Amino acid sequence: MKTVIMAGGKGTRITSVAQDIPKPMIKIEGKPVLEHEIECLRNQGFTDIMITVSHLGQVIMDYFKDGSGTSPVTGEPFGVRIEYYFEEEPLGNAGALFRIKNRLTEDFLLLNGDVMFDVDFNRFVEFHKSHGGIATLFTHPNSHPYDSGLIIADEQGRVLQWLSKEEERPEFYHNCVNSGLHVISPALLNMETDRQKTDLDRQLLKPLAGSGKMFCYDSSEYVKDMGTPERYDSVCQDFRSGRMKEKNLRNWQKAIFLDRDGTINKLVGFLRETEEFELLEGVSEAVKKINASGFLAIVVTNQPVIARGEVSYEKLKEIHNKMETMLGYDGAYLDGIYFCPHHPHKGYEGEVPELKIECECRKPKPGMLLKAAVDFHIDLSRSWVIGDSENDILAGKAAGCRTVLIGEGTAGQDLSAMNLLESVDKIFNLTE
């Protein structure tokens, strides 16, 4: 599969870090960002690369040449074949695609050249092929969704709305942000355009929202724009610590599974209304610590109110969107949310009969944890479950995780704590 890397950015917000070089040539630990990208691609078999360049593009061309040489930094072969398209005049970030579309006869990867990433591209491409869309976006949660463009998708990953950061958004929303990595069908380039400049997001991709032809691949893997000095410093730290590489889903992940009611939000009996959801004190700080640690933060919650007919799937989604929105305002995010809608006891007015079953996902059974382990390639023996009930502890034990019980009592837990923040601190004190 061919990979097109758009490497024409000027990097105007990061001139304090580096000047007079294209943004993709800014160095992370002595090596250009673009070289990190090419290494990640090459190591997974993506060696046919086209780079579009403009501003100071000769710097990139002189450094990599045709990809058959060796790195000036490492002395190791680049191990790829590189072609270039040089924009003599500004074409927008997607205009060059129309100039080279005769070379793009099959689905191709389309990447921004100024982001640091370490992702499993084969998994990403397989998702695209299995869904059959014209375009697939690589999306992820981030620590600032309130000032990022949002992608709103259905349960199958079909993109329903693309909201730019300046556009009005729902009061509560799923933390799902486009990362600048895409798999594209050449059919996208069949549109007629008479504009000199073409914007990838606004003119090509955003109009596909709601068409059923564009999907999002939501992943916990590491993708970060280093377009400001602060984000650049953060990326450098993540690279040095090894966190960037560890997040690739080819590697085993570790997770902290979180119960919801009584662990994340205040107990109100059966929570039925969005207005009743309120984060407990210290929860955002605790989740931020999980985010910074390399552990995944994944919610696993029994929600029998669905089977009881008291809360619809849409209402539950709204409640969970509120949870993600509130965490996002505090700079925290969840990597996944799993819920069990079932309940075993039948015979009540208003119940949903097909959900009144004995299932494998309702805690104390470990079904939700096992499903998450498959989805995120999690090593459960290195993972933890935090909850406020015996069922949480039993589910964790059944899955092979270590456990923390919030509150008083004994349920065979490994650790005890009074709240989520204390639980997280105890885990990290133990694992450091």
Short mmCIF file of C-alpha atoms in Angstrom, two decimals:
data_model
loop_
_atom_site.label_atom_id
_atom_site.label_comp_id
_atom_site.label_asym_id
_atom_site.label_seq_id
_atom_site.Cartn_x
_atom_site.Cartn_y
_atom_site.Cartn_z
CA MET A 1 0.00 0.00 0.00
CA LYS A 2 1.30 3.46 -0.90
CA THR A 3 1.67 6.07 1.83
CA VAL A 4 1.31 9.78 1.10
CA ILE A 5 2.82 12.09 3.69
CA MET A 6 1.81 15.76 3.58
CA ALA A 7 4.98 17.56 4.70
CA GLY A 8 4.50 21.14 3.64
CA GLY A 9 3.75 22.76 7.02
CA LYS A 10 5.57 25.93 8.04
CA GLY A 11 5.26 25.40 11.80
CA THR A 12 4.49 29.03 12.60
CA ARG A 13 3.42 28.19 16.20
CA ILE A 14 6.66 26.42 17.06
CA THR A 15 9.32 28.83 15.80
CA SER A 16 10.79 29.08 19.31
CA VAL A 17 11.83 25.41 18.99
CA ALA A 18 13.22 25.49 15.46
CA GLN A 19 13.43 28.02 12.64
CA ASP A 20 14.28 27.91 8.95
CA ILE A 21 13.37 24.25 8.62
CA PRO A 22 10.05 22.67 7.63
CA LYS A 23 7.99 21.59 10.62
CA PRO A 24 8.36 17.83 9.83
CA MET A 25 12.14 18.22 10.21
CA ILE A 26 11.97 19.41 13.82
CA LYS A 27 13.95 16.93 15.87
CA ILE A 28 12.68 14.68 18.63
CA GLU A 29 15.66 13.29 20.55
CA GLY A 30 18.04 14.18 17.74
CA LYS A 31 15.98 12.75 14.87
CA PRO A 32 13.45 14.57 12.62
CA VAL A 33 9.77 13.90 13.24
CA LEU A 34 9.44 12.77 9.63
CA GLU A 35 12.19 10.18 10.11
CA HIS A 36 10.35 8.79 13.16
CA GLU A 37 7.24 8.49 10.98
CA ILE A 38 9.09 6.71 8.17
CA GLU A 39 10.70 4.27 10.61
CA CYS A 40 7.30 3.37 12.08
CA LEU A 41 5.92 2.76 8.58
CA ARG A 42 8.93 0.79 7.36
CA ASN A 43 8.91 -1.50 10.40
CA GLN A 44 5.36 -2.54 9.46
CA GLY A 45 5.99 -3.08 5.77
CA PHE A 46 4.85 0.28 4.39
CA THR A 47 7.84 1.19 2.24
CA ASP A 48 6.29 2.85 -0.85
CA ILE A 49 6.13 6.53 0.14
CA MET A 50 5.17 9.74 -1.63
CA ILE A 51 5.97 13.00 0.19
CA THR A 52 4.32 16.27 -0.82
CA VAL A 53 6.51 19.26 0.02
CA SER A 54 6.43 23.00 -0.44
CA HIS A 55 7.86 25.43 2.11
CA LEU A 56 11.62 24.70 2.41
CA GLY A 57 10.87 21.32 0.86
CA GLN A 58 14.40 21.01 -0.49
CA VAL A 59 15.56 20.43 3.10
CA ILE A 60 13.42 17.27 3.24
CA MET A 61 14.45 16.12 -0.23
CA ASP A 62 18.16 16.58 0.50
CA TYR A 63 17.87 14.65 3.78
CA PHE A 64 15.92 11.58 2.64
CA LYS A 65 16.61 11.67 -1.13
CA ASP A 66 14.95 8.59 -2.68
CA GLY A 67 15.00 6.57 0.57
CA SER A 68 17.72 4.18 -0.61
CA GLY A 69 20.45 5.80 1.46
CA THR A 70 21.26 5.92 5.16
CA SER A 71 20.16 8.23 7.94
CA PRO A 72 22.60 11.07 8.71
CA VAL A 73 21.62 10.63 12.37
CA THR A 74 21.68 6.86 12.91
CA GLY A 75 23.75 5.64 9.99
CA GLU A 76 21.08 2.99 9.38
CA PRO A 77 19.35 2.51 6.00
CA PHE A 78 16.04 4.32 5.56
CA GLY A 79 14.82 1.14 3.87
CA VAL A 80 12.04 2.76 1.83
CA ARG A 81 11.36 4.10 -1.66
CA ILE A 82 10.46 7.81 -1.69
CA GLU A 83 8.99 9.99 -4.43
CA TYR A 84 8.17 13.68 -4.08
CA TYR A 85 5.70 16.19 -5.35
CA PHE A 86 6.95 19.75 -4.94
CA GLU A 87 4.27 22.44 -4.83
CA GLU A 88 5.59 25.41 -6.77
CA GLU A 89 2.57 27.40 -5.65
CA PRO A 90 0.39 26.85 -2.52
CA LEU A 91 -2.26 24.20 -3.21
CA GLY A 92 -3.74 23.79 0.28
CA ASN A 93 -3.03 20.68 2.28
CA ALA A 94 -4.83 18.42 -0.23
CA GLY A 95 -4.36 20.14 -3.58
CA ALA A 96 -1.29 18.05 -4.37
CA LEU A 97 -3.39 14.88 -4.17
CA PHE A 98 -5.22 15.89 -7.35
CA ARG A 99 -1.89 16.48 -9.12
CA ILE A 100 -0.66 12.97 -8.27
CA LYS A 101 -3.95 11.06 -8.40
CA ASN A 102 -2.85 9.12 -11.49
CA ARG A 103 -0.33 7.44 -9.14
CA LEU A 104 -2.96 6.69 -6.49
CA THR A 105 -4.85 3.83 -8.09
CA GLU A 106 -5.54 1.87 -4.88
CA ASP A 107 -6.41 2.68 -1.28
CA PHE A 108 -3.55 4.59 0.36
CA LEU A 109 -2.45 5.88 3.74
CA LEU A 110 -2.56 9.67 4.01
CA LEU A 111 -0.61 11.12 6.94
CA ASN A 112 0.32 14.54 8.25
CA GLY A 113 4.09 14.91 8.34
CA ASP A 114 4.18 16.95 11.53
CA VAL A 115 2.75 14.54 14.12
CA MET A 116 4.50 11.96 16.26
CA PHE A 117 2.89 8.54 16.29
CA ASP A 118 3.50 4.89 16.95
CA VAL A 119 0.47 2.93 15.79
CA ASP A 120 -0.38 -0.47 14.34
CA PHE A 121 -1.09 0.55 10.74
CA ASN A 122 -1.97 -2.97 9.63
CA ARG A 123 -4.80 -3.05 12.16
CA PHE A 124 -5.94 0.38 10.95
CA VAL A 125 -5.90 -0.68 7.30
CA GLU A 126 -7.75 -3.91 8.06
CA PHE A 127 -10.52 -1.91 9.75
CA HIS A 128 -10.81 0.29 6.66
CA LYS A 129 -10.99 -2.67 4.30
CA SER A 130 -13.58 -4.50 6.39
CA HIS A 131 -15.90 -1.48 6.49
CA GLY A 132 -15.61 -0.56 2.82
CA GLY A 133 -15.67 3.21 3.15
CA ILE A 134 -14.20 5.87 0.89
CA ALA A 135 -12.27 7.27 3.86
CA THR A 136 -11.38 6.10 7.35
CA LEU A 137 -10.20 8.55 10.00
CA PHE A 138 -7.87 7.54 12.80
CA THR A 139 -9.53 9.07 15.88
CA HIS A 140 -8.66 9.10 19.55
CA PRO A 141 -9.58 10.81 22.82
CA ASN A 142 -7.39 13.71 23.87
CA SER A 143 -6.88 15.94 26.89
CA HIS A 144 -8.45 19.03 25.29
CA PRO A 145 -11.56 17.99 23.34
CA TYR A 146 -13.24 21.29 24.21
CA ASP A 147 -10.97 23.15 21.73
CA SER A 148 -10.54 20.33 19.19
CA GLY A 149 -12.59 19.33 16.19
CA LEU A 150 -14.99 16.53 17.10
CA ILE A 151 -16.04 13.44 15.18
CA ILE A 152 -19.50 12.06 16.01
CA ALA A 153 -20.05 8.48 14.87
CA ASP A 154 -22.56 5.68 15.34
CA GLU A 155 -21.89 2.32 16.97
CA GLN A 156 -20.53 0.89 13.70
CA GLY A 157 -18.03 3.74 13.35
CA ARG A 158 -19.88 5.56 10.56
CA VAL A 159 -19.15 9.29 10.82
CA LEU A 160 -22.40 11.19 11.32
CA GLN A 161 -21.02 14.67 11.97
CA TRP A 162 -17.70 16.47 11.70
CA LEU A 163 -17.65 19.50 13.98
CA SER A 164 -14.81 21.98 13.57
CA LYS A 165 -13.58 23.47 16.81
CA GLU A 166 -15.24 26.81 16.08
CA GLU A 167 -18.63 25.21 15.35
CA GLU A 168 -21.40 24.83 17.91
CA ARG A 169 -21.36 21.41 19.52
CA PRO A 170 -23.70 19.45 21.77
CA GLU A 171 -23.63 20.24 25.46
CA PHE A 172 -22.18 16.76 26.10
CA TYR A 173 -20.16 14.73 23.63
CA HIS A 174 -17.96 11.68 23.17
CA ASN A 175 -14.25 12.56 23.27
CA CYS A 176 -13.41 11.57 19.69
CA VAL A 177 -10.87 13.71 17.82
CA ASN A 178 -9.39 13.34 14.34
CA SER A 179 -5.64 12.70 14.55
CA GLY A 180 -4.43 13.49 11.03
CA LEU A 181 -3.98 9.85 9.94
CA HIS A 182 -6.26 8.45 7.23
CA VAL A 183 -6.85 5.57 4.85
CA ILE A 184 -8.26 6.95 1.61
CA SER A 185 -9.84 5.38 -1.47
CA PRO A 186 -8.85 6.99 -4.79
CA ALA A 187 -12.60 7.45 -5.35
CA LEU A 188 -12.33 10.49 -3.05
CA LEU A 189 -10.27 12.22 -5.73
CA ASN A 190 -12.95 11.82 -8.40
CA MET A 191 -14.73 14.95 -7.24
CA GLU A 192 -14.52 18.01 -9.45
CA THR A 193 -12.60 20.94 -8.02
CA ASP A 194 -11.68 24.14 -9.81
CA ARG A 195 -10.11 25.79 -6.79
CA GLN A 196 -6.41 26.54 -6.69
CA LYS A 197 -6.24 25.44 -3.04
CA THR A 198 -8.00 22.39 -1.60
CA ASP A 199 -8.47 21.81 2.12
CA LEU A 200 -8.52 18.13 3.06
CA ASP A 201 -10.78 18.42 6.06
CA ARG A 202 -13.25 21.11 5.00
CA GLN A 203 -13.62 20.36 1.29
CA LEU A 204 -12.99 16.62 0.94
CA LEU A 205 -13.66 14.78 4.19
CA LYS A 206 -16.20 16.83 6.12
CA PRO A 207 -18.77 16.69 3.28
CA LEU A 208 -18.74 12.87 3.60
CA ALA A 209 -20.15 13.04 7.16
CA GLY A 210 -23.59 11.47 7.24
CA SER A 211 -23.15 9.78 3.86
CA GLY A 212 -22.31 6.35 5.28
CA LYS A 213 -19.07 6.40 3.26
CA MET A 214 -16.68 7.61 5.96
CA PHE A 215 -15.73 5.73 9.13
CA CYS A 216 -13.66 6.42 12.21
CA TYR A 217 -11.18 4.00 13.72
CA ASP A 218 -11.01 4.95 17.40
CA SER A 219 -7.74 3.94 19.04
CA SER A 220 -5.81 4.49 22.26
CA GLU A 221 -2.49 4.51 20.42
CA TYR A 222 -0.06 7.41 20.51
CA VAL A 223 -0.66 10.23 18.03
CA LYS A 224 0.23 13.77 19.04
CA ASP A 225 0.66 17.04 17.20
CA MET A 226 3.75 18.85 18.46
CA GLY A 227 2.71 22.20 16.98
CA THR A 228 3.31 24.29 20.11
CA PRO A 229 6.38 24.44 22.36
CA GLU A 230 4.39 22.91 25.22
CA ARG A 231 3.22 19.96 23.14
CA TYR A 232 6.71 19.55 21.71
CA ASP A 233 8.12 19.20 25.24
CA SER A 234 5.39 16.69 26.10
CA VAL A 235 6.19 14.59 23.02
CA CYS A 236 9.90 14.59 23.88
CA GLN A 237 9.13 13.35 27.38
CA ASP A 238 6.81 10.62 26.08
CA PHE A 239 9.48 9.44 23.63
CA ARG A 240 12.21 9.34 26.28
CA SER A 241 10.01 7.46 28.74
CA GLY A 242 9.11 4.81 26.16
CA ARG A 243 5.41 5.57 26.54
CA MET A 244 5.02 6.38 22.84
CA LYS A 245 6.24 2.96 21.74
CA GLU A 246 4.38 1.10 24.50
CA LYS A 247 1.00 2.45 23.31
CA ASN A 248 1.27 0.67 19.95
CA LEU A 249 -1.39 -2.06 19.99
CA ARG A 250 1.10 -4.59 18.67
CA ASN A 251 2.45 -4.47 22.25
CA TRP A 252 0.62 -5.80 25.29
CA GLN A 253 -1.26 -3.03 27.07
CA LYS A 254 -2.05 -2.60 30.75
CA ALA A 255 -5.28 -1.09 32.01
CA ILE A 256 -6.96 0.27 35.09
CA PHE A 257 -10.63 -0.74 34.88
CA LEU A 258 -12.97 1.63 36.68
CA ASP A 259 -16.42 0.97 38.03
CA ARG A 260 -18.73 3.93 37.43
CA ASP A 261 -21.36 4.54 40.13
CA GLY A 262 -19.72 5.19 43.49
CA THR A 263 -16.26 5.18 41.96
CA ILE A 264 -16.43 7.93 39.33
CA ASN A 265 -19.75 9.60 40.09
CA LYS A 266 -21.84 10.08 43.20
CA LEU A 267 -24.26 7.30 44.09
CA VAL A 268 -27.90 8.24 43.58
CA GLY A 269 -29.45 4.79 43.57
CA PHE A 270 -30.31 3.88 39.99
CA LEU A 271 -29.03 6.84 37.97
CA ARG A 272 -31.65 7.57 35.32
CA GLU A 273 -31.21 11.23 34.38
CA THR A 274 -28.24 13.10 32.94
CA GLU A 275 -28.74 15.84 35.53
CA GLU A 276 -28.09 13.32 38.31
CA PHE A 277 -24.57 12.56 37.11
CA GLU A 278 -21.91 14.35 39.19
CA LEU A 279 -18.21 13.54 39.34
CA LEU A 280 -16.81 12.68 42.74
CA GLU A 281 -14.04 14.87 44.12
CA GLY A 282 -10.58 13.98 42.84
CA VAL A 283 -11.80 11.79 39.98
CA SER A 284 -10.45 14.01 37.19
CA GLU A 285 -7.05 14.19 38.88
CA ALA A 286 -7.03 10.41 39.27
CA VAL A 287 -7.90 9.79 35.61
CA LYS A 288 -5.25 12.31 34.51
CA LYS A 289 -2.69 10.33 36.49
CA ILE A 290 -3.80 7.15 34.74
CA ASN A 291 -3.52 8.89 31.36
CA ALA A 292 0.03 10.03 32.14
CA SER A 293 1.10 6.62 33.43
CA GLY A 294 0.76 4.51 30.28
CA PHE A 295 -2.16 2.54 31.73
CA LEU A 296 -5.44 2.62 29.82
CA ALA A 297 -8.42 4.10 31.68
CA ILE A 298 -11.45 1.94 30.90
CA VAL A 299 -14.89 2.09 32.52
CA VAL A 300 -16.78 -1.19 33.07
CA THR A 301 -20.24 -0.73 34.52
CA ASN A 302 -23.40 -2.77 35.11
CA GLN A 303 -26.41 -0.83 33.85
CA PRO A 304 -29.52 -2.95 34.61
CA VAL A 305 -31.64 0.19 34.20
CA ILE A 306 -31.59 -0.62 30.46
CA ALA A 307 -33.13 -4.07 31.00
CA ARG A 308 -35.58 -2.59 33.51
CA GLY A 309 -36.85 -0.22 30.81
CA GLU A 310 -35.95 2.83 32.88
CA VAL A 311 -33.13 4.20 30.70
CA SER A 312 -32.77 3.96 26.92
CA TYR A 313 -29.51 3.31 25.14
CA GLU A 314 -29.60 6.91 23.90
CA LYS A 315 -30.06 8.26 27.42
CA LEU A 316 -27.16 6.13 28.70
CA LYS A 317 -25.00 7.46 25.88
CA GLU A 318 -25.90 11.01 26.90
CA ILE A 319 -24.95 10.27 30.50
CA HIS A 320 -21.62 8.83 29.39
CA ASN A 321 -21.07 11.79 27.07
CA LYS A 322 -21.53 14.06 30.08
CA MET A 323 -18.93 12.03 31.97
CA GLU A 324 -16.44 12.37 29.09
CA THR A 325 -17.18 16.08 28.63
CA MET A 326 -16.66 16.87 32.31
CA LEU A 327 -13.41 14.90 32.39
CA GLY A 328 -12.27 16.59 29.18
CA TYR A 329 -12.70 20.06 30.67
CA ASP A 330 -10.29 18.93 33.40
CA GLY A 331 -7.76 17.55 30.90
CA ALA A 332 -8.60 13.88 31.49
CA TYR A 333 -9.98 11.21 29.17
CA LEU A 334 -11.22 7.63 29.05
CA ASP A 335 -9.86 5.11 26.57
CA GLY A 336 -13.02 3.01 26.59
CA ILE A 337 -16.46 2.54 28.17
CA TYR A 338 -18.10 -0.88 28.45
CA PHE A 339 -21.52 -1.49 29.97
CA CYS A 340 -23.74 -4.48 30.60
CA PRO A 341 -27.42 -3.74 29.84
CA HIS A 342 -28.72 -7.07 31.17
CA HIS A 343 -30.50 -8.16 34.33
CA PRO A 344 -31.39 -11.77 35.25
CA HIS A 345 -34.65 -11.27 37.18
CA LYS A 346 -37.81 -11.27 35.06
CA GLY A 347 -41.45 -10.38 35.54
CA TYR A 348 -41.46 -6.63 36.13
CA GLU A 349 -43.62 -4.01 34.46
CA GLY A 350 -41.84 -2.05 31.74
CA GLU A 351 -38.88 -4.42 31.44
CA VAL A 352 -37.17 -5.26 28.14
CA PRO A 353 -37.66 -9.05 27.88
CA GLU A 354 -34.74 -9.77 25.57
CA LEU A 355 -32.35 -8.15 28.07
CA LYS A 356 -33.65 -10.09 31.06
CA ILE A 357 -31.12 -12.88 30.74
CA GLU A 358 -28.21 -14.53 32.47
CA CYS A 359 -25.23 -13.10 30.61
CA GLU A 360 -21.44 -13.30 30.74
CA CYS A 361 -20.85 -9.54 30.94
CA ARG A 362 -22.68 -8.58 34.14
CA LYS A 363 -20.24 -8.26 37.03
CA PRO A 364 -19.23 -10.36 39.00
CA LYS A 365 -18.64 -12.17 35.71
CA PRO A 366 -15.61 -10.85 33.80
CA GLY A 367 -17.11 -10.54 30.32
CA MET A 368 -16.63 -6.79 29.92
CA LEU A 369 -12.99 -7.03 31.00
CA LEU A 370 -12.36 -9.94 28.64
CA LYS A 371 -13.94 -8.03 25.73
CA ALA A 372 -11.80 -4.97 26.46
CA ALA A 373 -8.72 -7.20 26.66
CA VAL A 374 -9.34 -8.38 23.09
CA ASP A 375 -10.13 -4.90 21.77
CA PHE A 376 -7.08 -3.25 23.33
CA HIS A 377 -4.63 -6.20 23.46
CA ILE A 378 -4.51 -5.98 27.27
CA ASP A 379 -2.39 -8.16 29.55
CA LEU A 380 -4.93 -8.66 32.34
CA SER A 381 -2.26 -9.95 34.74
CA ARG A 382 -0.65 -6.48 34.67
CA SER A 383 -3.98 -4.69 35.05
CA TRP A 384 -6.16 -3.49 37.92
CA VAL A 385 -9.85 -3.17 38.71
CA ILE A 386 -11.07 -0.39 41.00
CA GLY A 387 -14.63 -0.45 42.35
CA ASP A 388 -16.79 0.05 45.40
CA SER A 389 -18.53 -3.33 45.53
CA GLU A 390 -17.76 -6.99 45.97
CA ASN A 391 -18.93 -7.66 42.41
CA ASP A 392 -16.17 -5.39 41.07
CA ILE A 393 -13.54 -7.31 43.02
CA LEU A 394 -14.90 -10.70 41.98
CA ALA A 395 -14.98 -9.68 38.31
CA GLY A 396 -11.40 -8.47 38.55
CA LYS A 397 -10.25 -11.68 40.22
CA ALA A 398 -12.06 -13.80 37.61
CA ALA A 399 -10.25 -11.91 34.85
CA GLY A 400 -6.86 -12.32 36.51
CA CYS A 401 -6.46 -8.67 37.51
CA ARG A 402 -5.37 -7.16 40.79
CA THR A 403 -8.04 -5.18 42.60
CA VAL A 404 -8.75 -2.18 44.80
CA LEU A 405 -11.93 -1.86 46.88
CA ILE A 406 -13.13 1.65 47.62
CA GLY A 407 -14.68 1.98 51.07
CA GLU A 408 -14.92 -0.31 54.07
CA GLY A 409 -15.16 -4.07 53.90
CA THR A 410 -13.32 -7.12 52.71
CA ALA A 411 -13.94 -8.87 49.42
CA GLY A 412 -10.55 -10.44 48.83
CA GLN A 413 -9.15 -7.26 47.29
CA ASP A 414 -5.42 -6.61 46.96
CA LEU A 415 -5.67 -3.02 48.19
CA SER A 416 -8.23 -0.81 49.95
CA ALA A 417 -8.77 2.94 49.59
CA MET A 418 -11.33 5.59 50.40
CA ASN A 419 -11.68 7.05 46.89
CA LEU A 420 -10.43 6.77 43.31
CA LEU A 421 -7.52 9.17 43.72
CA GLU A 422 -6.17 7.29 46.71
CA SER A 423 -6.64 4.02 44.81
CA VAL A 424 -4.59 5.24 41.87
CA ASP A 425 -1.84 6.60 44.12
CA LYS A 426 -1.59 3.26 45.94
CA ILE A 427 -1.37 1.35 42.66
CA PHE A 428 1.42 3.55 41.36
CA ASN A 429 3.31 3.46 44.66
CA LEU A 430 3.18 -0.32 44.46
CA THR A 431 4.17 -0.62 40.80
CA GLU A 432 6.94 1.98 40.68
#
